[in-house]
Tab-separated table of C-alpha atoms in Angstrom:
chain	number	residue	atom	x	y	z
A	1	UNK	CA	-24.729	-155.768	141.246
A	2	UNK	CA	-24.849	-154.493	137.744
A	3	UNK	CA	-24.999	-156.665	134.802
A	4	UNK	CA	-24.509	-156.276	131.433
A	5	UNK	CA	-27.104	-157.818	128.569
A	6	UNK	CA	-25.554	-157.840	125.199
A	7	UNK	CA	-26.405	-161.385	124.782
A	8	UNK	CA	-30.466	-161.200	125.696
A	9	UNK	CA	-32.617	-161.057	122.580
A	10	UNK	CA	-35.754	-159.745	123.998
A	11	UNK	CA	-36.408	-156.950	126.648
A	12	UNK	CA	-39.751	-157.806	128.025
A	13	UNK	CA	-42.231	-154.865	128.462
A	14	UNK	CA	-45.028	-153.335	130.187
A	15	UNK	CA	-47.265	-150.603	128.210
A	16	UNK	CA	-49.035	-148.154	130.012
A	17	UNK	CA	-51.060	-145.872	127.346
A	18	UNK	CA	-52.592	-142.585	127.892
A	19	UNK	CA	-56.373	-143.820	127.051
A	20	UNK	CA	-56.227	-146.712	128.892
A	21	UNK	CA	-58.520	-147.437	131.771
A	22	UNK	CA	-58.150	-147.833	135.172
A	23	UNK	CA	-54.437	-146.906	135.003
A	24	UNK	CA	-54.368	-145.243	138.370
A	25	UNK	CA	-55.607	-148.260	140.005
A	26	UNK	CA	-53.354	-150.840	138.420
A	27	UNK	CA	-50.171	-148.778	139.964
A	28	UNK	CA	-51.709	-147.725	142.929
A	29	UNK	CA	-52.501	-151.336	144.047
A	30	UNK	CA	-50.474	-152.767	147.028
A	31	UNK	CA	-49.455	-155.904	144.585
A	32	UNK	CA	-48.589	-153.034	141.341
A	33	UNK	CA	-45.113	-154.519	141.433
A	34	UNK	CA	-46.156	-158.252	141.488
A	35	UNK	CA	-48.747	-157.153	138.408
A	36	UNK	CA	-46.008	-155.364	136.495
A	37	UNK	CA	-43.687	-158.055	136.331
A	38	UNK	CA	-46.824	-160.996	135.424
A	39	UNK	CA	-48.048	-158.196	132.753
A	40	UNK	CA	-44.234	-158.030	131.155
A	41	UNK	CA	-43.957	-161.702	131.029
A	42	UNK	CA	-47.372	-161.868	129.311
A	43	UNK	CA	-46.675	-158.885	127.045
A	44	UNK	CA	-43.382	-160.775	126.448
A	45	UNK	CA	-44.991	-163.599	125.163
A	46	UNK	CA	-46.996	-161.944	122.637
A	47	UNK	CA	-44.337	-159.548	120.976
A	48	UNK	CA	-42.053	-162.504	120.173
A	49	UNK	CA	-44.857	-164.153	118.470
A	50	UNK	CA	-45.663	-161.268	116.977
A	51	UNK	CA	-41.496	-160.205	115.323
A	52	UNK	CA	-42.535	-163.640	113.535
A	53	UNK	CA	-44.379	-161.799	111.274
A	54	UNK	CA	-42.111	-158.287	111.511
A	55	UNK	CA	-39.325	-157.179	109.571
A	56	UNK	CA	-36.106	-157.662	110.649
A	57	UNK	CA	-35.108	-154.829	113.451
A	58	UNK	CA	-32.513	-153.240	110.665
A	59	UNK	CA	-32.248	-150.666	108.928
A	60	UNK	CA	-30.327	-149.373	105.901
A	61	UNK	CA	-29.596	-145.436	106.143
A	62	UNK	CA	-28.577	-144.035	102.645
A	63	UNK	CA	-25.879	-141.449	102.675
A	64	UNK	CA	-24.828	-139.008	100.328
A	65	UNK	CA	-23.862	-140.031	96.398
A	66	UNK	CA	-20.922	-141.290	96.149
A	67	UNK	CA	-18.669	-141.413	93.508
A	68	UNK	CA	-18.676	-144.202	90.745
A	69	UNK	CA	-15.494	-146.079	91.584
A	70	UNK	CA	-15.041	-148.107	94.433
A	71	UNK	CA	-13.715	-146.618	98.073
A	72	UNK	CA	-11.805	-148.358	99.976
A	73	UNK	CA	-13.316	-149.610	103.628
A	74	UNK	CA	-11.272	-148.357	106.678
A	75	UNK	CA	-10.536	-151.001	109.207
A	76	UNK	CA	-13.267	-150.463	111.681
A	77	UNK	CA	-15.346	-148.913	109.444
A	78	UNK	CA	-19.528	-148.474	110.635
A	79	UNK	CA	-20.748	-148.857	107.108
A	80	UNK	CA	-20.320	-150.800	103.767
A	81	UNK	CA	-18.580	-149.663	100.756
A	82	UNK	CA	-21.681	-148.565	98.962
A	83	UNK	CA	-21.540	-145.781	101.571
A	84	UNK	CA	-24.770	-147.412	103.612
A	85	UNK	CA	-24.628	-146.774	106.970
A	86	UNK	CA	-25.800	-149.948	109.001
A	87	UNK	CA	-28.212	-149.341	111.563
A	88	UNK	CA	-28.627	-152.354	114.213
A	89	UNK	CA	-31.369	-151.691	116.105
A	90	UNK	CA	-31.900	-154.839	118.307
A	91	UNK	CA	-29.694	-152.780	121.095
A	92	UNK	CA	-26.119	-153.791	119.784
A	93	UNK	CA	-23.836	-150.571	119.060
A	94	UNK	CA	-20.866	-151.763	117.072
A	95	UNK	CA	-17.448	-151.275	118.532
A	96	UNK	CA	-13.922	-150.464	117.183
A	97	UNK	CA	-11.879	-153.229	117.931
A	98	UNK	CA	-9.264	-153.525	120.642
A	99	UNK	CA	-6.990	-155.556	122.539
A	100	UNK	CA	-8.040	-156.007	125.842
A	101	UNK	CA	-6.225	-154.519	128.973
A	102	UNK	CA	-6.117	-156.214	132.264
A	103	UNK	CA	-5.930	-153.315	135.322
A	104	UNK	CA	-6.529	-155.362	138.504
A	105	UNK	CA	-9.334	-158.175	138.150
A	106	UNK	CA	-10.990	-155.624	135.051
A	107	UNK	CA	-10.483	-155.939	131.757
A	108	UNK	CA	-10.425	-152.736	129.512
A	109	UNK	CA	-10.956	-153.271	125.765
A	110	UNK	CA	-11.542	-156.381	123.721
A	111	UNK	CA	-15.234	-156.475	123.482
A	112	UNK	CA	-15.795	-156.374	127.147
A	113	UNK	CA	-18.040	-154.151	128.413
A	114	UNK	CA	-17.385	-150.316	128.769
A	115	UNK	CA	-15.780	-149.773	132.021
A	116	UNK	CA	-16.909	-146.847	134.390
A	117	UNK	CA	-14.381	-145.107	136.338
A	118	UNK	CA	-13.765	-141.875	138.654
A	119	UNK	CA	-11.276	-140.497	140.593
A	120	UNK	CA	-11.594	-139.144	144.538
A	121	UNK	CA	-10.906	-135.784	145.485
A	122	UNK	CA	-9.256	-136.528	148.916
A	123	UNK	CA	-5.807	-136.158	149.549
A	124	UNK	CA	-3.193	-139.097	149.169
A	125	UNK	CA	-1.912	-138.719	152.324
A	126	UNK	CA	-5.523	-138.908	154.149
A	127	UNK	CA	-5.511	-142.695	154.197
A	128	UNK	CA	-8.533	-143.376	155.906
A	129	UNK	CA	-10.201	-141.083	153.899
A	130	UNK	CA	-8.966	-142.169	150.292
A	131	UNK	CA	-9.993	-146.052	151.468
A	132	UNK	CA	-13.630	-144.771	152.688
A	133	UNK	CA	-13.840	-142.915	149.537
A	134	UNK	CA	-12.970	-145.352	146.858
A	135	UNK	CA	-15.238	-147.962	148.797
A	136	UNK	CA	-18.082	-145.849	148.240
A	137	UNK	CA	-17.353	-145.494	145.029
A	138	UNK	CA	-16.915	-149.060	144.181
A	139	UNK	CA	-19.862	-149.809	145.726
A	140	UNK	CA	-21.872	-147.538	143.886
A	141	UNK	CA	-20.980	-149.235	140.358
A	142	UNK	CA	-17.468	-147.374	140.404
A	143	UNK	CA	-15.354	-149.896	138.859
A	144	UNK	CA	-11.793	-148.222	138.680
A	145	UNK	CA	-10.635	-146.120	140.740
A	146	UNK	CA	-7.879	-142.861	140.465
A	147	UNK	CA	-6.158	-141.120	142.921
A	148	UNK	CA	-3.699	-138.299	142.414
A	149	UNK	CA	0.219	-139.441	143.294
A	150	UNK	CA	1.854	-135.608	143.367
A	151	UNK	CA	5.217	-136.551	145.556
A	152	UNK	CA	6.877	-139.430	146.790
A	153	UNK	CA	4.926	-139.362	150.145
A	154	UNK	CA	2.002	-140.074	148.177
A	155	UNK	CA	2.779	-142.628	146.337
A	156	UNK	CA	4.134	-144.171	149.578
A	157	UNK	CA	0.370	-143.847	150.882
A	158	UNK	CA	-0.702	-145.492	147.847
A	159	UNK	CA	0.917	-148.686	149.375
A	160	UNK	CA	-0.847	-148.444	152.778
A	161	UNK	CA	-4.178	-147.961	150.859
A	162	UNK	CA	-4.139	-150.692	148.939
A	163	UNK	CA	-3.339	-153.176	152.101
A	164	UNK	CA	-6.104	-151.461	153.949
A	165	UNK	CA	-8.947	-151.632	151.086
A	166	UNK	CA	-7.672	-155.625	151.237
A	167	UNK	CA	-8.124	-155.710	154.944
A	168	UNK	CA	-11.472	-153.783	155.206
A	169	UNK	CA	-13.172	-154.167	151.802
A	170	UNK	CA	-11.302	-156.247	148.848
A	171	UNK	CA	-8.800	-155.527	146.305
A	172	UNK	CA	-9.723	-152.797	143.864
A	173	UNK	CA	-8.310	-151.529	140.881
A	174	UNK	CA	-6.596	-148.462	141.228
A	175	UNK	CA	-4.802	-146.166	138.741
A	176	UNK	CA	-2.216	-143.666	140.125
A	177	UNK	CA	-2.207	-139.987	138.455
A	178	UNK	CA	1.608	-138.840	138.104
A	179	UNK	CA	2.141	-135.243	137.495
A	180	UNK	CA	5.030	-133.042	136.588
A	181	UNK	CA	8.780	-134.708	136.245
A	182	UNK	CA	7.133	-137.952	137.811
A	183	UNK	CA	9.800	-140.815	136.760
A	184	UNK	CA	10.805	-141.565	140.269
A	185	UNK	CA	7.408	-141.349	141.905
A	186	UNK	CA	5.880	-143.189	138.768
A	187	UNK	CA	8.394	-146.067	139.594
A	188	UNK	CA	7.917	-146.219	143.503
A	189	UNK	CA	3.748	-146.071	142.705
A	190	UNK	CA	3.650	-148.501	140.331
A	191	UNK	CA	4.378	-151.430	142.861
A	192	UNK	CA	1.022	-150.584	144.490
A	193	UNK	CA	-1.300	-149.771	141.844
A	194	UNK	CA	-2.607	-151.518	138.909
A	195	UNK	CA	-2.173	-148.746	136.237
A	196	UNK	CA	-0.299	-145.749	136.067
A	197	UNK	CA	-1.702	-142.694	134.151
A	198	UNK	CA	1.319	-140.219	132.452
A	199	UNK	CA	0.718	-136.383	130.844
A	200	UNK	CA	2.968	-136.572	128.398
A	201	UNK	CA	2.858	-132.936	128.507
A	202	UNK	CA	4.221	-133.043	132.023
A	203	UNK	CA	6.070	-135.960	132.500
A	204	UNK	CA	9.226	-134.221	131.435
A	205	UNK	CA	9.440	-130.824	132.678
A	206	UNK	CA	10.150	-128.114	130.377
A	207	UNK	CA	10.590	-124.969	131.351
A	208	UNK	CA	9.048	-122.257	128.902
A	209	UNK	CA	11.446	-120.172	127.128
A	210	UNK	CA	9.896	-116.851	126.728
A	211	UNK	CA	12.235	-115.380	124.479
A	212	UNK	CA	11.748	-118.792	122.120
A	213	UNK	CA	10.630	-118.071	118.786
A	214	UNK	CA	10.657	-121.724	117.051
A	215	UNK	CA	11.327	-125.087	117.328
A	216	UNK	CA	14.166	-125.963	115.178
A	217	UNK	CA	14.004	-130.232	114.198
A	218	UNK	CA	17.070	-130.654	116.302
A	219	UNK	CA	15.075	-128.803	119.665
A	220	UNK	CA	12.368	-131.300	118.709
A	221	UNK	CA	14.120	-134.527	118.299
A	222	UNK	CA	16.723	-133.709	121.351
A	223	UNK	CA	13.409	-133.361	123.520
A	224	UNK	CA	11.824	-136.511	122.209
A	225	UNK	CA	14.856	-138.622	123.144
A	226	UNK	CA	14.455	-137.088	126.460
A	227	UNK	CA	11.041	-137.930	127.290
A	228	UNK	CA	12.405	-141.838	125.480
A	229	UNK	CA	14.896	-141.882	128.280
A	230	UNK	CA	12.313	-140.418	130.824
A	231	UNK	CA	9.485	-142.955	130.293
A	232	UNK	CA	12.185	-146.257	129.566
A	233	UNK	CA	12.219	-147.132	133.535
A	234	UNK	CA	8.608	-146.740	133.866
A	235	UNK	CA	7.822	-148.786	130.832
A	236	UNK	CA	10.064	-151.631	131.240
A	237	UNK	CA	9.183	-151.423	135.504
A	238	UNK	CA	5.294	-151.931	134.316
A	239	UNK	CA	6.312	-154.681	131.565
A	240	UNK	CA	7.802	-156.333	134.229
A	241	UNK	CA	4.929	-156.304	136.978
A	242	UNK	CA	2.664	-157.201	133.839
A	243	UNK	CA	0.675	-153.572	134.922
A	244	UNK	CA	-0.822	-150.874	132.781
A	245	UNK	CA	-0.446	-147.432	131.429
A	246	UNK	CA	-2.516	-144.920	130.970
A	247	UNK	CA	-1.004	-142.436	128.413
A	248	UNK	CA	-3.349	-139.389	129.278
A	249	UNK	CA	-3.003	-135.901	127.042
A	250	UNK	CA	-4.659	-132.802	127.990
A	251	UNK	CA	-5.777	-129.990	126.033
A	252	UNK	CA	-4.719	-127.704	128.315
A	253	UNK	CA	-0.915	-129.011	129.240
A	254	UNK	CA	0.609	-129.755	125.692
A	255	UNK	CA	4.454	-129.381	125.787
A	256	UNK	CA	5.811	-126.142	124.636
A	257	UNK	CA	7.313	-128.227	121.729
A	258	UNK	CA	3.968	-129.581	120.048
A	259	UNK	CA	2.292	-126.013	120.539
A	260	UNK	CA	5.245	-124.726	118.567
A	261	UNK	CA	5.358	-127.584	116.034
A	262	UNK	CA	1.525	-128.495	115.834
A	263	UNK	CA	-0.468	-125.374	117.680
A	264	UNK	CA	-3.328	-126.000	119.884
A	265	UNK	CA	-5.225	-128.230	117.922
A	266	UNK	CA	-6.057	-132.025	118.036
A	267	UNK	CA	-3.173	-132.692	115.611
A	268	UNK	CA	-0.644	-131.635	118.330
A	269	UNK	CA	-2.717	-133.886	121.464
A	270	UNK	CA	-2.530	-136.952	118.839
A	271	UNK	CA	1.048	-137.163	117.824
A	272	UNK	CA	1.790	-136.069	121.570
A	273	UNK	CA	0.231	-139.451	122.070
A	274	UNK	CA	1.754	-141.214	119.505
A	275	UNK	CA	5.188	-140.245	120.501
A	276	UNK	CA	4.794	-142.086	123.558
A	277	UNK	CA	3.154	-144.926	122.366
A	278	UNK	CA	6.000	-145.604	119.701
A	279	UNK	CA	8.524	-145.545	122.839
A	280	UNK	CA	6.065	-148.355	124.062
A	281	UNK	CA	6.195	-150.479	121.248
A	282	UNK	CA	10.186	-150.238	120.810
A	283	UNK	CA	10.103	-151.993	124.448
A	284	UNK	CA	7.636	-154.503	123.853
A	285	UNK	CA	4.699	-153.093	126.003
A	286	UNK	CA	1.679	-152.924	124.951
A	287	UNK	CA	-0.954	-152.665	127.893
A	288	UNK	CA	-1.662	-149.656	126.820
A	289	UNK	CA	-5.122	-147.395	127.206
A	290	UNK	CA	-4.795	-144.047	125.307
A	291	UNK	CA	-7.093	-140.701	126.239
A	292	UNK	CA	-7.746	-137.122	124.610
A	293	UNK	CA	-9.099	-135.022	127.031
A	294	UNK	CA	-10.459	-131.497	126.556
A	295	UNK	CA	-13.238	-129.457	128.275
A	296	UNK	CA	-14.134	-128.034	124.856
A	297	UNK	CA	-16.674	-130.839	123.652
A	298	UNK	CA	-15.661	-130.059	119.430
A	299	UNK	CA	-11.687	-130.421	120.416
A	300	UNK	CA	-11.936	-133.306	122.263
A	301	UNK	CA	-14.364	-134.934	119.512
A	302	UNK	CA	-11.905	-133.674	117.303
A	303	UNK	CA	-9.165	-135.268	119.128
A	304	UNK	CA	-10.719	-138.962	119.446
A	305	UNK	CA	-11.505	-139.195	116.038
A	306	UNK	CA	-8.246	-138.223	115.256
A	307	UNK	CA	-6.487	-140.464	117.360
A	308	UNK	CA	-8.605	-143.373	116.723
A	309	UNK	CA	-7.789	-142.847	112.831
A	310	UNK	CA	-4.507	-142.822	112.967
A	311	UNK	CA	-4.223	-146.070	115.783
A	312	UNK	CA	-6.201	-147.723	112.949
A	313	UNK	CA	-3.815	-146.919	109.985
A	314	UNK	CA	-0.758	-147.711	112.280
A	315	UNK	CA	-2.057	-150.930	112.842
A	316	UNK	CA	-2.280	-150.156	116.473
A	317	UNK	CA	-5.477	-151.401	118.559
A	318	UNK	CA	-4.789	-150.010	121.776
A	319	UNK	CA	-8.295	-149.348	124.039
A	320	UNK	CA	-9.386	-145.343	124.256
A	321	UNK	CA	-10.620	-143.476	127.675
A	322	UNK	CA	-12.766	-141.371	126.652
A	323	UNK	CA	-13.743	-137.922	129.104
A	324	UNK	CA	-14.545	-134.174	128.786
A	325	UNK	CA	-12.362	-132.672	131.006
A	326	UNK	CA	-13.186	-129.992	133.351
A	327	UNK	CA	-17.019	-130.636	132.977
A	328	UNK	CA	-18.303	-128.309	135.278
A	329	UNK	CA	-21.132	-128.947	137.297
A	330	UNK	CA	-24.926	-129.765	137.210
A	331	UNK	CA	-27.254	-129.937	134.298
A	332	UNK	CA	-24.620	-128.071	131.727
A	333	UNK	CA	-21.962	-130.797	133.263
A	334	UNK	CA	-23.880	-133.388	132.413
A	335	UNK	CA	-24.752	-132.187	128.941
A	336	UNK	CA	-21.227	-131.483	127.917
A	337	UNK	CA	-20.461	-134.760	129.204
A	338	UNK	CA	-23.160	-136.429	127.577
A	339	UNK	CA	-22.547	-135.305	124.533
A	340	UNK	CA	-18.919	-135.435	124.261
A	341	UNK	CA	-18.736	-139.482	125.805
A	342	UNK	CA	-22.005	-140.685	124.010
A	343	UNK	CA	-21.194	-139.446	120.536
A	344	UNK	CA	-17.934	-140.889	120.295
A	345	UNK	CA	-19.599	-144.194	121.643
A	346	UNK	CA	-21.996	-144.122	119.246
A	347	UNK	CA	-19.407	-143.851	116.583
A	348	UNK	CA	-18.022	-146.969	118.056
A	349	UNK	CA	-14.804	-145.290	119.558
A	350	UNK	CA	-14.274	-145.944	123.531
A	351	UNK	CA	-13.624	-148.642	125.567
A	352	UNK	CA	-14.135	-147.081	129.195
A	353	UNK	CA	-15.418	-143.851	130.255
A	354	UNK	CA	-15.204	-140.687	133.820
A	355	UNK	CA	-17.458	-138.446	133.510
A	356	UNK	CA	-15.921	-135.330	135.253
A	357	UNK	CA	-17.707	-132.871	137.378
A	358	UNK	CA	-17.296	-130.545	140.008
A	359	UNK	CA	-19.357	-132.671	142.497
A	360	UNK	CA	-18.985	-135.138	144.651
A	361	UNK	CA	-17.423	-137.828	142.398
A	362	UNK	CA	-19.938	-140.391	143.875
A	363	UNK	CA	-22.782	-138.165	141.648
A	364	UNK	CA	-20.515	-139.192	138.638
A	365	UNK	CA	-21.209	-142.669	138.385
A	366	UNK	CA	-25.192	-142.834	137.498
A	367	UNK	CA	-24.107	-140.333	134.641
A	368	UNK	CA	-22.113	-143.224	133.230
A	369	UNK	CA	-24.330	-145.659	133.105
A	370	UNK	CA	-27.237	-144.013	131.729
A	371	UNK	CA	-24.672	-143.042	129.008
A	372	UNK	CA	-24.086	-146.388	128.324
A	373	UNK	CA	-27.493	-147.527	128.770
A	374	UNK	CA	-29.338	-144.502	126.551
A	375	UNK	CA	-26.650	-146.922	123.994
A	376	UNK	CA	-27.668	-150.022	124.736
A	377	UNK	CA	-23.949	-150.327	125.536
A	378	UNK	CA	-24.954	-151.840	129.374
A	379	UNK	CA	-28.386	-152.495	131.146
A	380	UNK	CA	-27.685	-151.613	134.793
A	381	UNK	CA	-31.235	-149.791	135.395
A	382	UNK	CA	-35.241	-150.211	134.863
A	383	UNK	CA	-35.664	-148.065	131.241
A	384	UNK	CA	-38.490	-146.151	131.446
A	385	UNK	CA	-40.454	-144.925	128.272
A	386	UNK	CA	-42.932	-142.061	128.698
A	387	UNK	CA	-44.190	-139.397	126.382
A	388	UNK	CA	-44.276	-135.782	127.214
A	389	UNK	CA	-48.092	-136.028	126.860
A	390	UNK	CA	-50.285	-133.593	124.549
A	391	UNK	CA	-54.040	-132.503	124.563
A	392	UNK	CA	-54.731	-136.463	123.529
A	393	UNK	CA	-53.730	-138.135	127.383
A	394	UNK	CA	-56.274	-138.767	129.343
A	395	UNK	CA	-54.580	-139.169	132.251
A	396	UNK	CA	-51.525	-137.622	134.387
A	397	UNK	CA	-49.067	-139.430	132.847
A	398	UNK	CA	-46.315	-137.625	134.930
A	399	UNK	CA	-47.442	-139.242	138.268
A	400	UNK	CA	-48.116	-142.276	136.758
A	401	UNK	CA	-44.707	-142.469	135.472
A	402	UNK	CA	-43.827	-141.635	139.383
A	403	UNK	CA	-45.858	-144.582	140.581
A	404	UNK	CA	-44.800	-147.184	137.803
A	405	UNK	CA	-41.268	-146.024	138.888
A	406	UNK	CA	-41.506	-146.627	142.453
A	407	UNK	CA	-43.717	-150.230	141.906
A	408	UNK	CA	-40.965	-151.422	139.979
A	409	UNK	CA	-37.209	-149.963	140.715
A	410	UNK	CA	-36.343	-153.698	142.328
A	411	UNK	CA	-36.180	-155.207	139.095
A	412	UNK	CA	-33.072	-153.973	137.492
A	413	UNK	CA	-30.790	-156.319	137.027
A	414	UNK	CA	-32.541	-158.877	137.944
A	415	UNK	CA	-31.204	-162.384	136.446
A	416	UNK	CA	-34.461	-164.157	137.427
A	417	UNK	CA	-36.086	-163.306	134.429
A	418	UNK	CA	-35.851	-165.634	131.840
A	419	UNK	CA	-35.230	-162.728	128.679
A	420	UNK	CA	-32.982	-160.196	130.666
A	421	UNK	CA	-34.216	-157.210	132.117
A	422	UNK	CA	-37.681	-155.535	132.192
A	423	UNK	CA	-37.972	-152.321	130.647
A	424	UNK	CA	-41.452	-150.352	131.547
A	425	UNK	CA	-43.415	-148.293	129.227
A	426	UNK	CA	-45.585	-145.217	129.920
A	427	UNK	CA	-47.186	-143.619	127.090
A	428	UNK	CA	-49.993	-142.433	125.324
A	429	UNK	CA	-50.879	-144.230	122.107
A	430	UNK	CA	-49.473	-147.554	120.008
């Protein structure tokens, strides 16, 4: 099980330095694991005696001058007025605040923790598959689960899923994707799934005009009350059940109306957004989780920022999903991804998190967490803390780090420790 430890104070420790003796032996001994966890207790012990007599674990960054009068401070603003930028360093990343969203027995949003989900690549209609699938990703930290609803056959599977994952496994959240002019399907899925994710850029098919040379306000406001009409059913279907929405815009599939009125930028994902969300609110439904995806890392940064802006000046506190799209695979994958998620979470922006990439999906989940945990966002794993080593190590600090990792992977997670979780140390000096 994974568990989250926002609330422990202290991370007890073990140090292994560079010049220290008989290193090899200590982690080569048959009771190295029993050893590491007595020597973290003890090494526990003496740094909290020792932050007695330490500064605080703060810090004050100073920005750039300012000017002499006062600015105001935005709503979810990271740093005081005097343009200090607030540094805690005891593990807690501040968050922007949101309302929290209930999909199945998970709650996105208000202060819980960030939620990791994926999405299998099997076909709706494969039900054995799709349930052996999402098990396997539930069990391997997974904790919502997508699966793509293109016609009404599929979302008809959906319901024969969801009885079977209750029969075989247990109930788990599921979000249904609903592509291109998807109002009826939307409505038949949404009995069987616990959130529904929309394109707004799809969800109301228009066809592109190739002779079109503008967007005259009337074009524009005739298509909005179209997609009002369009998403209505859904919303007050949803409202009703007392389910969630995911309103989802891509990069890559704005409507031919916001590329005319706002190009391809972030400006046009946001208010694509915001349309939506405004047809929301006029019905009174607000389980909400917004998303900005792009597989260009500076547009989808962009994007978030944007969006999370103006939520904040419209008073509107609606959870983000945060994803680079279209990832790719391997090493670059996982850069793009880290980047991308990580950055906006540092800024405090994000409430759950996919990492997309052209893999198994199962490979996407340990990419999550050590996201979150390189943030101090979620402890689900043993840290480990070892320096590249220079002409100074005495030792090989690589295959130490190998053997410290393999005498002590059982103690993630672990809630028998009295301060959390242990996080090991390899390195070569204090």
């Amino acid at each position: 099980m994974f568990m989250n430890n926002q609330t422990c104070s202290f991370v007890p420790t073990v140090v292994l330095r560079g010049g220290a003796a008989g290193v090899s032996k200590f982690v080569s001994s048959p009771d190295a694991g029993a050893r590491v966890k007595h020597l973290a207790v003890t090494e526990g012990v003496r740094r909290q005696r020792s932050l007695k007599t330490r500064p605080p674990l703060y810090a004050k960054v100073v920005g750039p001058a300012r000017p002499s009068a006062p600015t105001p401070k935005p709503k979810n603003a990271l740093s005081d007025q005097s343009g200090v930028v607030n540094l805690d360093l005891t593990g807690s990343m501040p968050r922007r605040k949101t309302r929290a969203v209930r999909v199945g027995d998970v709650y996105i949003g208000g202060g819980n923790p960030v939620v990791v989900q994926s999405m299998i690549n099997e076909d709706t209609l494969d039900i054995d598959g799709c349930v052996s699938s999402i098990r396997s990703l539930h069990e391997a930290g997974c904790e919502i689960v997508r699966l793509t609803v293109p016609s009404m056959a599929h979302a008809h599977a959906v319901e024969f899923i969801k009885q079977r994952l209750r029969e075989t496994y247990r109930d788990v959240p599921l979000v249904a994707d609903v592509h291109h002019n998807g109002m009826n399907i939307a409505l038949e899925v949404a009995k069987h799934v616990d959130k529904v994710r929309i394109n707004p850029g799809l969800y109301v098919f228009e066809k592109p005009d190739p002779n079109r040379t503008e967007y005259t306000k009337a074009d524009f406001e005739a298509a909005a009350r179209k997609l009002k009409e369009t998403l209505k059913p859904l919303i007050l279907s949803l409202r009703e059940q007392n389910k969630a929405m995911r309103i989802g815009v891509n990069h890559g599939s704005l409507s031919e109306r916001m590329l005319f009125t706002y190009g391809d930028t972030p400006e046009g994902m946001v208010e694509s957004a915001l349309e939506c969300i405004r047809v929301c609110r006029e019905l009174d439904f607000h389980n909400l989780v917004i998303s900005m995806k792009a597989s260009k890392v500076p547009v989808m940064m962009a994007a978030y920022r944007l969006l999370a802006k103006r939520l904040d000046e419209e008073g509107m506190d609606y959870p983000i999903h945060l994803g680079v799209t279209e990832a790719g695979d391997g090493e670059y994958g996982r850069i793009k991804s880290s980047i991308g998620i990580g950055g906006l979470l540092a800024e405090g922006i994000g409430d759950t998190i996919r990492v997309s990439l052209t893999e198994d999906p199962i490979k996407e989940i340990p990419v999550c967490y050590g996201i979150l945990q390189a943030l101090g966002l979620r402890r689900t794993m043993v840290e480990y803390v070892a320096c590249p080593s220079c002409g100074r190590t005495l030792f090989n600090i690589e295959q130490v780090l190998h053997k410290v990792r393999d005498a002590t992977k059982h103690m993630p997670g672990t809630e028998h420790c009295s301060h959390g979780l242990y996080r090991q140390w390899a390195r070569r000096d204090g």
